[in-house]
């Protein structure tokens, strides 16, 4: 694991790049399919260059920027913010899924977070305990509503300052990360904290890119989840908060109306919400 010296785009970017590189990925794309895709990519580039009469200066700035993105380790960040959403939509629709909607994984998932029982509190520091607590409960089921005992709910999210463990310095390795195992009826009840709206790291080339077109770097407050059970399709998704800032204007365009929580105070005054996950059969 890389040591992150600064909570900067460069620091988190390098950590995300190292994590991604640790797994060598492949795809079983045929030569014909590769040819069709690359031809369309290049043809789209060609059309854009002609349509906007792109200048040599602009071309060189692009080249320099792409080199910078790589050197800062920001390809996972930039791609997941600006491109992953489209791939996720296609993934969900081409398999004709009808269970819980997915959303993008983003650059900060880490597999194999420590296992936690169905009723649990997320690993957190004192400063996290002092933040706004959230009780998040629900059931993992199949498409007919049958509970799936022993399903896993992997949950990871940022702290109040917008930092993810393993991608910012000085945070315990598995802070606000866990693999929750549902009880025999598929239920879980997790105590965590309500994350705050989140600025993607923007002091590097991804931030320069956003500034260059007058955009903003914000994502709404969100929980990341990966829900799995034997024989079922795993769903990678995110949950957001009703009425929260940036829910309607996410830089990563990854919100969906089905993925919005509306926690209410329980008898103890703690924000509590129920959200159930329905998993499609394995595709
Ligand atoms: C995040 O936390 C995130 O969820 C995405 C999609 C991109 C950057 C940081
Ligand atoms: Fe995130």
PDB file of N, CA and C and ligand atoms in Angstrom, residues 108 164 198 219 222 224 238, ligand 2:
ATOM      1  N   UNK A 108     -12.246   4.782  -5.220  1.00  0.00           N
ATOM      2  CA  UNK A 108     -11.777   4.529  -3.851  1.00  0.00           C
ATOM      3  C   UNK A 108     -12.284   3.252  -3.202  1.00  0.00           C
ATOM      4  N   UNK A 164     -11.266   9.689   2.267  1.00  0.00           N
ATOM      5  CA  UNK A 164     -11.447   8.240   2.320  1.00  0.00           C
ATOM      6  C   UNK A 164     -10.190   7.615   2.906  1.00  0.00           C
ATOM      7  N   UNK A 198     -19.188  16.365  -1.027  1.00  0.00           N
ATOM      8  CA  UNK A 198     -17.819  15.942  -1.274  1.00  0.00           C
ATOM      9  C   UNK A 198     -17.250  16.647  -2.487  1.00  0.00           C
ATOM     10  N   UNK A 219     -19.610  16.583  -5.503  1.00  0.00           N
ATOM     11  CA  UNK A 219     -20.538  15.464  -5.537  1.00  0.00           C
ATOM     12  C   UNK A 219     -21.447  15.606  -4.315  1.00  0.00           C
ATOM     13  N   UNK A 222     -22.582  10.990  -0.166  1.00  0.00           N
ATOM     14  CA  UNK A 222     -22.947   9.661  -0.670  1.00  0.00           C
ATOM     15  C   UNK A 222     -22.308   8.536   0.129  1.00  0.00           C
ATOM     16  N   UNK A 224     -21.056   4.585  -0.551  1.00  0.00           N
ATOM     17  CA  UNK A 224     -20.754   3.604  -1.607  1.00  0.00           C
ATOM     18  C   UNK A 224     -21.071   2.211  -1.086  1.00  0.00           C
ATOM     19  N   UNK A 238     -24.540   3.560  -5.131  1.00  0.00           N
ATOM     20  CA  UNK A 238     -24.334   4.640  -4.164  1.00  0.00           C
ATOM     21  C   UNK A 238     -25.694   5.101  -3.688  1.00  0.00           C
TER      22      UNK A 238
HETATM   23 FE1  LIG B   2     -17.147   8.647  -3.340  1.00  0.00          FE
END
